[in-house]
Structures are given as structure tokens and as C-alpha cells.
PDB file of C-alpha atoms in Angstrom:
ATOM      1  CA  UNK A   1      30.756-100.001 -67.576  1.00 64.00           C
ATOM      2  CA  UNK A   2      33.768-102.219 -68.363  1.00 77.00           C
ATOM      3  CA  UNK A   3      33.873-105.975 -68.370  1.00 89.00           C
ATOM      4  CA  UNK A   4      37.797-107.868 -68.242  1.00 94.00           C
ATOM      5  CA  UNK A   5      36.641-111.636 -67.836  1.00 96.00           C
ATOM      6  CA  UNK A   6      40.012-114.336 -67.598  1.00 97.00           C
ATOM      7  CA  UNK A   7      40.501-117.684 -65.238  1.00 97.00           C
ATOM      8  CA  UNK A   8      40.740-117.441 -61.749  1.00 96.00           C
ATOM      9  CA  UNK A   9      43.858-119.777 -61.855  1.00 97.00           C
ATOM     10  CA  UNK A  10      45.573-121.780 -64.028  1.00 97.00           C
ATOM     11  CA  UNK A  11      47.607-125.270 -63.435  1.00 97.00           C
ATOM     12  CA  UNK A  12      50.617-126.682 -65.867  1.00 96.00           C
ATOM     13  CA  UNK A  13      53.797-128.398 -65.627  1.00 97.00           C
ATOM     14  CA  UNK A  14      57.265-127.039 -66.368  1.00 97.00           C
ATOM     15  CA  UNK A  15      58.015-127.206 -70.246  1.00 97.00           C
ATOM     16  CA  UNK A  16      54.889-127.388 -71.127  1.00 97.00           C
ATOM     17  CA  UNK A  17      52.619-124.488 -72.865  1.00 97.00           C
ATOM     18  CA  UNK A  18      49.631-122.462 -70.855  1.00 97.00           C
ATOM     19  CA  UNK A  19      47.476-119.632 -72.840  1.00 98.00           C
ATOM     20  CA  UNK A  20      45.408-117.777 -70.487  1.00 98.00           C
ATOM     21  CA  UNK A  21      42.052-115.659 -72.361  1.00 98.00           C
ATOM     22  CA  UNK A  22      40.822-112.448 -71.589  1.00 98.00           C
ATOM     23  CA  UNK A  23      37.689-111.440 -73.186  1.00 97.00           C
ATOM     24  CA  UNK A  24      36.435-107.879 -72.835  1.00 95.00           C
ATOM     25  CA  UNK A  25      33.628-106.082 -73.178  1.00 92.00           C
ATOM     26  CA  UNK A  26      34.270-101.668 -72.740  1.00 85.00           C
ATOM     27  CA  UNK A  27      32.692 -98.666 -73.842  1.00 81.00           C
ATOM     28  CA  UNK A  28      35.642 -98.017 -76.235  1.00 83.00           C
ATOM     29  CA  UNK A  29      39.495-100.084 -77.159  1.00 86.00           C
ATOM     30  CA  UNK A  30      42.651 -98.170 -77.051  1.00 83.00           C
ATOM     31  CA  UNK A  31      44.543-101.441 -76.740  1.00 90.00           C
ATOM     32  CA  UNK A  32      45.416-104.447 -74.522  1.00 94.00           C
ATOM     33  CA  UNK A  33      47.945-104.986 -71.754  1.00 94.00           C
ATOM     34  CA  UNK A  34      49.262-107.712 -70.360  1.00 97.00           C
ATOM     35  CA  UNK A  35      50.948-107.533 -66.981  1.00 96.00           C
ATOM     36  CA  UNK A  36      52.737-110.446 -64.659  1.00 97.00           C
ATOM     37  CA  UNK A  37      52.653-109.956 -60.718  1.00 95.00           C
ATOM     38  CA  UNK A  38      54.415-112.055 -58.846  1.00 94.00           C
ATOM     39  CA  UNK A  39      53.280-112.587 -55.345  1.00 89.00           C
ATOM     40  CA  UNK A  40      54.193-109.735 -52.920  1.00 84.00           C
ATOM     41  CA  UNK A  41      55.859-107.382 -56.049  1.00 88.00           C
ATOM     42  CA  UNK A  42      54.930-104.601 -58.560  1.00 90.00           C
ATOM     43  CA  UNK A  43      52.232-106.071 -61.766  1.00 93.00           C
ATOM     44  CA  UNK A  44      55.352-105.509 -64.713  1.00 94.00           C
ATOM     45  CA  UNK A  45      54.522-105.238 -68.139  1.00 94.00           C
ATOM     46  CA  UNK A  46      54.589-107.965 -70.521  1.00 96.00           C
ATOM     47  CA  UNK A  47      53.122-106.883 -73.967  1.00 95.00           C
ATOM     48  CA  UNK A  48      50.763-104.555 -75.748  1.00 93.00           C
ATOM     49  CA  UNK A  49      48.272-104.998 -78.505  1.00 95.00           C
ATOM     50  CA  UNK A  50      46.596-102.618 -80.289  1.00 92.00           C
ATOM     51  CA  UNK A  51      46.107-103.861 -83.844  1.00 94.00           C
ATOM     52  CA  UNK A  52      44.577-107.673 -84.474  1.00 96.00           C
ATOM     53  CA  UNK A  53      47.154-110.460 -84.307  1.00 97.00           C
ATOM     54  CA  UNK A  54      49.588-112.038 -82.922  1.00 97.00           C
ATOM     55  CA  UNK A  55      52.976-110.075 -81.019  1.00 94.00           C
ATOM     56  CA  UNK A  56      55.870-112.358 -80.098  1.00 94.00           C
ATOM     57  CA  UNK A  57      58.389-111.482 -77.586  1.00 91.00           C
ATOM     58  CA  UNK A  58      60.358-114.435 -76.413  1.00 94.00           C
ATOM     59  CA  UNK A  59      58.675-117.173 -74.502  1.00 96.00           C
ATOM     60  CA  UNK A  60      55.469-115.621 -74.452  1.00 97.00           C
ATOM     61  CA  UNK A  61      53.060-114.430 -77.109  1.00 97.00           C
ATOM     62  CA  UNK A  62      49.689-112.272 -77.212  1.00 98.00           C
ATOM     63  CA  UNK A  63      46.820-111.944 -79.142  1.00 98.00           C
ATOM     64  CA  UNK A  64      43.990-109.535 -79.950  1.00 97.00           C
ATOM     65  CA  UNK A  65      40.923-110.090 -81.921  1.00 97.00           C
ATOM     66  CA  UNK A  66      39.124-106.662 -81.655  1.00 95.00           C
ATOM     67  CA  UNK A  67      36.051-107.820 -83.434  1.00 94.00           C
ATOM     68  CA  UNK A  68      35.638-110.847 -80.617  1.00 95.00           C
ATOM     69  CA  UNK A  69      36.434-108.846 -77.622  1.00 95.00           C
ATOM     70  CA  UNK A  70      39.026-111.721 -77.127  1.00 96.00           C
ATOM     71  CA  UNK A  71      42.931-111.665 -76.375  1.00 98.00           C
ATOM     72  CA  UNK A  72      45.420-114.469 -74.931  1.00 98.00           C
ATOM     73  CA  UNK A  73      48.287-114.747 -73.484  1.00 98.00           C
ATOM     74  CA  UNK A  74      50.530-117.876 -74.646  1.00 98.00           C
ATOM     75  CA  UNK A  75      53.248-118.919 -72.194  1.00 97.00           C
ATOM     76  CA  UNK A  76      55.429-121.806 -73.896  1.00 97.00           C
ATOM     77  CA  UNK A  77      58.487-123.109 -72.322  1.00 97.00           C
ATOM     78  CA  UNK A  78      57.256-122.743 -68.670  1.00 97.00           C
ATOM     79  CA  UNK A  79      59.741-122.458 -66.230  1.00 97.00           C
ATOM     80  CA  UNK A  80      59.196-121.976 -62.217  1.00 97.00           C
ATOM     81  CA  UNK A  81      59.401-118.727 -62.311  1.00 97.00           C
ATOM     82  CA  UNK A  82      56.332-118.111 -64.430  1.00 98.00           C
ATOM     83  CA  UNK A  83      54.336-118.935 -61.426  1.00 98.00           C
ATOM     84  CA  UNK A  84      52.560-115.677 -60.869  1.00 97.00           C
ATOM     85  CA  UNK A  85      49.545-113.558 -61.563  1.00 97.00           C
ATOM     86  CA  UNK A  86      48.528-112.381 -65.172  1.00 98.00           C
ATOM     87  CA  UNK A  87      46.761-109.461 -65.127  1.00 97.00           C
ATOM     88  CA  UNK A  88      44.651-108.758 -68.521  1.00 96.00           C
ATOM     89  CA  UNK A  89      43.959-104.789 -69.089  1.00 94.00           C
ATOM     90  CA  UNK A  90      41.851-102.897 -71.535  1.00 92.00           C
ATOM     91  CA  UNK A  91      42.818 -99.405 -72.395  1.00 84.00           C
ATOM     92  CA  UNK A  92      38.820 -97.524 -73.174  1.00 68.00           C
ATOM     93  CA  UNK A  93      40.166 -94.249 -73.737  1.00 68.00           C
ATOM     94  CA  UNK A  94      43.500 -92.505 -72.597  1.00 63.00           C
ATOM     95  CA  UNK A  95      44.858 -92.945 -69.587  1.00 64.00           C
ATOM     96  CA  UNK A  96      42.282 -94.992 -67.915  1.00 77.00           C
ATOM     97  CA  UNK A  97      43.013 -98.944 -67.710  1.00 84.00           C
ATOM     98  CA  UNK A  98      40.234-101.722 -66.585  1.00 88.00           C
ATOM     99  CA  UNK A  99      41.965-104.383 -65.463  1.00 92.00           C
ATOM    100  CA  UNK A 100      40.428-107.800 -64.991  1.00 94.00           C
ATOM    101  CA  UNK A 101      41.037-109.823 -61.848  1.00 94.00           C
ATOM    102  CA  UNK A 102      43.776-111.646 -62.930  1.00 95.00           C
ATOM    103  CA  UNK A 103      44.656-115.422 -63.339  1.00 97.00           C
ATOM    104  CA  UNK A 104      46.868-117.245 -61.216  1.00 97.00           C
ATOM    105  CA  UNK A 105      49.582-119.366 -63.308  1.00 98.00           C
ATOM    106  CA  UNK A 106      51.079-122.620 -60.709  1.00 97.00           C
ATOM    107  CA  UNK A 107      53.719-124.222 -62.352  1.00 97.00           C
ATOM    108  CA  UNK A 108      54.659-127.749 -61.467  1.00 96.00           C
ATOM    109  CA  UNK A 109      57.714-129.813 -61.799  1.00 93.00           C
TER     110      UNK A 109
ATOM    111  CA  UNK B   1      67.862 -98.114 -60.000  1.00 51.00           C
ATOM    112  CA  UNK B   2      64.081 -99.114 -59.470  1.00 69.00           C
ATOM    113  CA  UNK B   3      61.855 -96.943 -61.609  1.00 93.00           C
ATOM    114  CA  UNK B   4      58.719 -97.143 -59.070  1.00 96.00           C
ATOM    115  CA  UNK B   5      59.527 -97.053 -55.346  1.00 96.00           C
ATOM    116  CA  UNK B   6      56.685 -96.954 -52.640  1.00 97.00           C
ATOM    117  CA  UNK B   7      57.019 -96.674 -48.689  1.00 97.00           C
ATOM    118  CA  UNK B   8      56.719 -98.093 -46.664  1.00 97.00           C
ATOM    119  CA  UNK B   9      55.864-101.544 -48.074  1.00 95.00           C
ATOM    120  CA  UNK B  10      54.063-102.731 -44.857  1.00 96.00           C
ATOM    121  CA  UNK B  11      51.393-100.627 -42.592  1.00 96.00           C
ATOM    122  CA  UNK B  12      49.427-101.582 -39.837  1.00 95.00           C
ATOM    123  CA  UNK B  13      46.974 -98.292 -38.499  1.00 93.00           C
ATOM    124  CA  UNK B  14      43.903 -98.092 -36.400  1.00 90.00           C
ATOM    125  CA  UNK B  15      40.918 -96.607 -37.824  1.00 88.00           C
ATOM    126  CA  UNK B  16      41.776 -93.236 -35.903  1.00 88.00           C
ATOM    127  CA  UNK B  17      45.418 -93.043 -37.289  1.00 89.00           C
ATOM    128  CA  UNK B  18      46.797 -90.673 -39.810  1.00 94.00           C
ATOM    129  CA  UNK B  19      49.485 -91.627 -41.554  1.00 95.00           C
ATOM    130  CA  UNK B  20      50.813 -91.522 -44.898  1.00 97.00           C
ATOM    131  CA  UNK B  21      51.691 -93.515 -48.237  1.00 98.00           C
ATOM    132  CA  UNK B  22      55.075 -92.143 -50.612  1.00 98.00           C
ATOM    133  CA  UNK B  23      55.968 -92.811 -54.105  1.00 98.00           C
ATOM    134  CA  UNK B  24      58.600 -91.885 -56.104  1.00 97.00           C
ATOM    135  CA  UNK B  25      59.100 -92.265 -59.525  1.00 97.00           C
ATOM    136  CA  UNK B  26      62.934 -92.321 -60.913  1.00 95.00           C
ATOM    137  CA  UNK B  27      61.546 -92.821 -65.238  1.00 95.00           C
ATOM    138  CA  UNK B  28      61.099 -88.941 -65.542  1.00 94.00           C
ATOM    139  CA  UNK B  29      56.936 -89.119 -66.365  1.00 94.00           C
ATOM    140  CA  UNK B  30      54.688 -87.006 -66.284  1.00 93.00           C
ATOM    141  CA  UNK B  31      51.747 -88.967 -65.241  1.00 93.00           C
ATOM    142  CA  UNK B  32      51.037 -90.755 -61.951  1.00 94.00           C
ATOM    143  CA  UNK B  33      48.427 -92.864 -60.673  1.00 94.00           C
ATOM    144  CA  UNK B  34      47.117 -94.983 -57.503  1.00 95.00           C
ATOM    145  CA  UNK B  35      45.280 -98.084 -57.444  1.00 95.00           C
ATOM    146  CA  UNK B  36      43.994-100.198 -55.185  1.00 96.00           C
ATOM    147  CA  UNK B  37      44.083-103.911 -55.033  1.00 94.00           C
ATOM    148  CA  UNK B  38      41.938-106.222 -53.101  1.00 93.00           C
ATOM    149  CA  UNK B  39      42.571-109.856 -52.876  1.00 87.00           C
ATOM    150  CA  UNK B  40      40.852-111.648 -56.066  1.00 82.00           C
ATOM    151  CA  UNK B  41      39.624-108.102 -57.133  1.00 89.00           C
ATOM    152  CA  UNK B  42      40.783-105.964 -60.446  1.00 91.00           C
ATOM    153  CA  UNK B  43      42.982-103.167 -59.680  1.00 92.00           C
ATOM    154  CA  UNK B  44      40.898 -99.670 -58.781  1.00 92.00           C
ATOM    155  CA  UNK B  45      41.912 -96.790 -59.823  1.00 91.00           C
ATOM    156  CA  UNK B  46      41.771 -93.831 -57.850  1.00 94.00           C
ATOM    157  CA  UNK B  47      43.705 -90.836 -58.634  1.00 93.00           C
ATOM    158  CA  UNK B  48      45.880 -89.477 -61.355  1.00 91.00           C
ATOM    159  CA  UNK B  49      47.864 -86.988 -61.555  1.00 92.00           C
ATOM    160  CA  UNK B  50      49.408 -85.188 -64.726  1.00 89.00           C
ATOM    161  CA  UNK B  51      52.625 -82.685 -64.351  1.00 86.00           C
ATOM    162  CA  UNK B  52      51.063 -81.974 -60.496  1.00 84.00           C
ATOM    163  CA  UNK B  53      47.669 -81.333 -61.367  1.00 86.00           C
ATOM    164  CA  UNK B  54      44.714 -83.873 -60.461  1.00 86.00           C
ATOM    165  CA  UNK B  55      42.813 -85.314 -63.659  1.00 83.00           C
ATOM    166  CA  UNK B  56      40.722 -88.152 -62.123  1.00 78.00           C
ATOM    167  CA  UNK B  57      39.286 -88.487 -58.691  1.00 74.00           C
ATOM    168  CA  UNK B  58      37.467 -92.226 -58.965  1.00 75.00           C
ATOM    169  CA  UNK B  59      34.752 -91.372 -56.291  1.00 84.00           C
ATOM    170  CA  UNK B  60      37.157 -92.216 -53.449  1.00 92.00           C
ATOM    171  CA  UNK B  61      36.099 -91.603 -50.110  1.00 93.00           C
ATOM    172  CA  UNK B  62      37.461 -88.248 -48.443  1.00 93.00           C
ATOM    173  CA  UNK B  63      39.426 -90.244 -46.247  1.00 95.00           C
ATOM    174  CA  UNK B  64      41.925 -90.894 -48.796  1.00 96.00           C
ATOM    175  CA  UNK B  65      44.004 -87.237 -49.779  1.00 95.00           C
ATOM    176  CA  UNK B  66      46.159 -87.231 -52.067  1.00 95.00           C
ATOM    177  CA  UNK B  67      48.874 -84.876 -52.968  1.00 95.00           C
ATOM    178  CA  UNK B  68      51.409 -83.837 -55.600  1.00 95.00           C
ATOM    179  CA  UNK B  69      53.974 -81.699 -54.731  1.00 94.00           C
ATOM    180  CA  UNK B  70      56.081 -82.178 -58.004  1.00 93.00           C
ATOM    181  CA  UNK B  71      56.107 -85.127 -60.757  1.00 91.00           C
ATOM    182  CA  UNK B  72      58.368 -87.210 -59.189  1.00 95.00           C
ATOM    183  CA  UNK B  73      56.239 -87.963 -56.269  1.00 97.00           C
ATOM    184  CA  UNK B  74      53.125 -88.864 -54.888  1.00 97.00           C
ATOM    185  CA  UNK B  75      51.662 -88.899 -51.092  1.00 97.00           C
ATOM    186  CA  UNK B  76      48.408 -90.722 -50.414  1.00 97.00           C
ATOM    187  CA  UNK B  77      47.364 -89.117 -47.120  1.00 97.00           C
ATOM    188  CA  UNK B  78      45.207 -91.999 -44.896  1.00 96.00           C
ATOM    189  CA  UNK B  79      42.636 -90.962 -41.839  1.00 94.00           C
ATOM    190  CA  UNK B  80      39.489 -92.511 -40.027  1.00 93.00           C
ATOM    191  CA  UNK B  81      39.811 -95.285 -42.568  1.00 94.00           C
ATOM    192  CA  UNK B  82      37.714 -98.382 -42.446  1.00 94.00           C
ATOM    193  CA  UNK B  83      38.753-102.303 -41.876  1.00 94.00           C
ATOM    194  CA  UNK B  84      37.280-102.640 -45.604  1.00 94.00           C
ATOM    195  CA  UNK B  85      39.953-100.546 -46.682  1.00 96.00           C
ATOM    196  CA  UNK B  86      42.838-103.075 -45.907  1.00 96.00           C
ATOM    197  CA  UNK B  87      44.626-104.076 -49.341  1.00 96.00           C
ATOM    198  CA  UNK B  88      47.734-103.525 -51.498  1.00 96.00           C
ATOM    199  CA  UNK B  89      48.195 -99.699 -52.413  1.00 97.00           C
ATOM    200  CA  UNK B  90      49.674 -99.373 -55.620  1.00 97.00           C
ATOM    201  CA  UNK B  91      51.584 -96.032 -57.762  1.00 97.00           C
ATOM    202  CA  UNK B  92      51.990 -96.295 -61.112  1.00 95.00           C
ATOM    203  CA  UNK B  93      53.622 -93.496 -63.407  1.00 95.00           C
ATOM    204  CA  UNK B  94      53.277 -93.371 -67.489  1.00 92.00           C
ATOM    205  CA  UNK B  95      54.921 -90.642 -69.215  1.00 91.00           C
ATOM    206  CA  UNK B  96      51.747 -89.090 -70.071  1.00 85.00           C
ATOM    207  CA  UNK B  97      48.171 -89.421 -69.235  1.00 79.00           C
ATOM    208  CA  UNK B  98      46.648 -89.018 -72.336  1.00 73.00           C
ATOM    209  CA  UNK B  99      46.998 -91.716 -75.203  1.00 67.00           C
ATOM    210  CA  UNK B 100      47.816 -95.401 -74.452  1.00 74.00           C
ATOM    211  CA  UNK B 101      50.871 -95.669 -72.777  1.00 82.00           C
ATOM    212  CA  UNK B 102      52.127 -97.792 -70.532  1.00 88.00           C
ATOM    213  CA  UNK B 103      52.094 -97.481 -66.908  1.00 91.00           C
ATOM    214  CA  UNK B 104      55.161 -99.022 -64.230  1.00 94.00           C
ATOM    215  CA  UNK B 105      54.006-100.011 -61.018  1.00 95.00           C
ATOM    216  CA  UNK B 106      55.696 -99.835 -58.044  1.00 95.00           C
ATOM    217  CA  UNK B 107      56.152-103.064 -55.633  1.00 93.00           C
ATOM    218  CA  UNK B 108      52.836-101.296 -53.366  1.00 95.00           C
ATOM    219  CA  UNK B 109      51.938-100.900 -49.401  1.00 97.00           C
ATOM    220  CA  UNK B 110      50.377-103.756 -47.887  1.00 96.00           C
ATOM    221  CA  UNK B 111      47.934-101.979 -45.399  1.00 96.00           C
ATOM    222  CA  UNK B 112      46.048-103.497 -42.568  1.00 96.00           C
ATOM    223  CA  UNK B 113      43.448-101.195 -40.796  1.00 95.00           C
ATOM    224  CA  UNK B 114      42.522-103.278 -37.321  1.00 92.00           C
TER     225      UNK B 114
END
């Protein structure tokens, strides 16, 4: 079977920096997904990782360690709108996507 | 124009209703998919669909049908369903099914079965 693991839920303040882990354990790795769903609205994607490293787009940042099962998702600069659901997904093998449960971001002022 | 739209967004059936859930896709793809999404749970998948024909059936119960008339859209078909099966319906689309590509949601149908 397939095993997404993140936080439940996840407190900061506004400006400040939250990095949310996923760690993963699946019969097979054709890359990482990140989606954000806000509350009531579509998951949308954020970024993908496929080799080991570090992508930056923006504001936020992911990373993939394929020999640790581990990625995170690194959101600096947080704003009120961040406040939403991050959704970590493992790609096994084509099409298919096990997503974990996904951790709830509350951002403060 | 939205890439993923799904209707309606709200539902309330009884367990002896039929009704039914529409997507439509607007990116031109090839692949589409629905998922299901309990509160606190991972998304489920339960059916995809590539160019019309079905390549996954996730040991969903026969009261879910689904149907594919073309590859822009997507009907789930609901009947006798359970109170358990109360949650956010989700379609996604990807332009293909095979290899990792990435799939855009729609905003889902919030369905209550009473």
C-alpha cells in the first residue's frame, strides 16, 4: 500500500516562514505534488518534484529527498491568504496519485 | 474561463434518489478522474477515464456509475447511496493518464445523503 504522512494543522503569523513535511512511503516514486485547497474550492497545484532538491517558485519552495522518503513545503512571506489546506501527493506509477490527508496552514496577524 | 467546472456544487439526496454529478473540462485533456474527499481523509480515487474509455475502477461500490460520453465531460451517476457516502466529489482532468502529469481539479459537489 501507500503511506503520505504530513501535520494535521499548522499555526504561524503573517510574515513569518512555515515548512510543512511530507514523508512517504509507496510501492514505487514518479514524483511529488504539492497542492493548496482553500476551504470550499478546487486543491490547485503548487509545484512538482521529481529529481532531489530544492524547486523555487516565488514565495514558496519544495523539496524532495528520494532516498528519505521526505519532501517539504516552505512558505516564507506568509500572507492571509495562505491560510488553506496543503495537500502532499506521491505519484507510484502513472496516473495514479496517493495523496496524504493534508495539513491545515492558519495564518495570524 | 475555468479549466475544471463541476455541477452542481451543492446536493442534498435521500438514500432512494437518483441523481447525477457533471464535469466539464475546458484544458483540452485527455484524461479524467474522480475522487472523493472526506473530511480529514486523503483524496480517493475512483475512476479514470482516458479519451472515453475506463482505465481504473478503485473498487467503488455499484452505486456509483460513471460515464463518458466524450473527453470533455464526465457524469457520476448516484443511486441507493449510503449516509457514509456524504463528502466533497471531486473531477480532475490531466492531459494524459499515463506518465506523471499533472492533474486540475475542479471546485467539487458537496453531497449530503440524509
Amino acid at each position: 500500500g501507500q503511506n503520505i504522512d504530513q501535520p494535521t494543522e499548522m499555526t504561524a503569523t503573517e510574515g513569518a516562514i512555515v515548512q510543512i513535511n511530507c514523508t512517504y512511503q509507496t510501492s514505487g516514486f514518479n514524483g511529488l505534488f504539492w497542492y493548496q485547497q482553500h476551504a470550499g474550492e478546487a486543491p490547485t497545484f503548487l509545484s512538482y518534484n521529481v529529481l532531489d532538491g530544492l524547486e523555487e517558485k516565488g514565495r514558496f519552495s519544495s523539496f524532495l529527498s528520494r532516498s528519505k522518503g521526505y519532501s517539504y513545503l516552505l512558505l516564507k512571506e506568509l500572507q492571509m491568504k495562505d491560510s488553506a489546506s496543503y495537500l502532499c501527493a506521491v505519484g507510484p506509477n502513472d496516473y495514479k496519485l496517493s495523496f496524504g490527508a493534508g495539513t491545515t496552514v492558519t495564518v495570524r496577524a | 474561463e475555468t479549466g475544471v467546472t463541476q455541477t452542481p456544487r451543492h446536493l442534498v439526496m435521500g438514500m432512494t434518489n437518483k441523481k447525477s454529478l457533471k464535469c466539464e473540462q475546458h484544458l483540452g485533456h485527455n484524461a479524467m478522474y474522480w475522487y472523493k474527499q472526506s473530511a480529514k481523509k486523503p483524496l480517493e480515487l475512483m475512476f479514470v477515464y482516458s479519451l472515453e474509455e475506463r482505465v481504473e475502477n478503485n473498487s467503488v461500490p455499484s452505486r456509483f456509475s460513471p460515464e463518458c460520453p466524450n473527453s470533455s465531460h464526465l457524469f457520476l451517476h448516484l443511486h441507493t447511496l449510503q449516509p457514509e457516502d456524504s463528502a466533497l466529489y471531486l473531477c480532475a482532468s490531466s492531459q494524459d493518464y499515463r506518465g506523471q502529469e499533472t492533474q486540475y481539479f475542479g471546485p467539487g459537489t458537496r453531497l449530503l445523503v440524509l
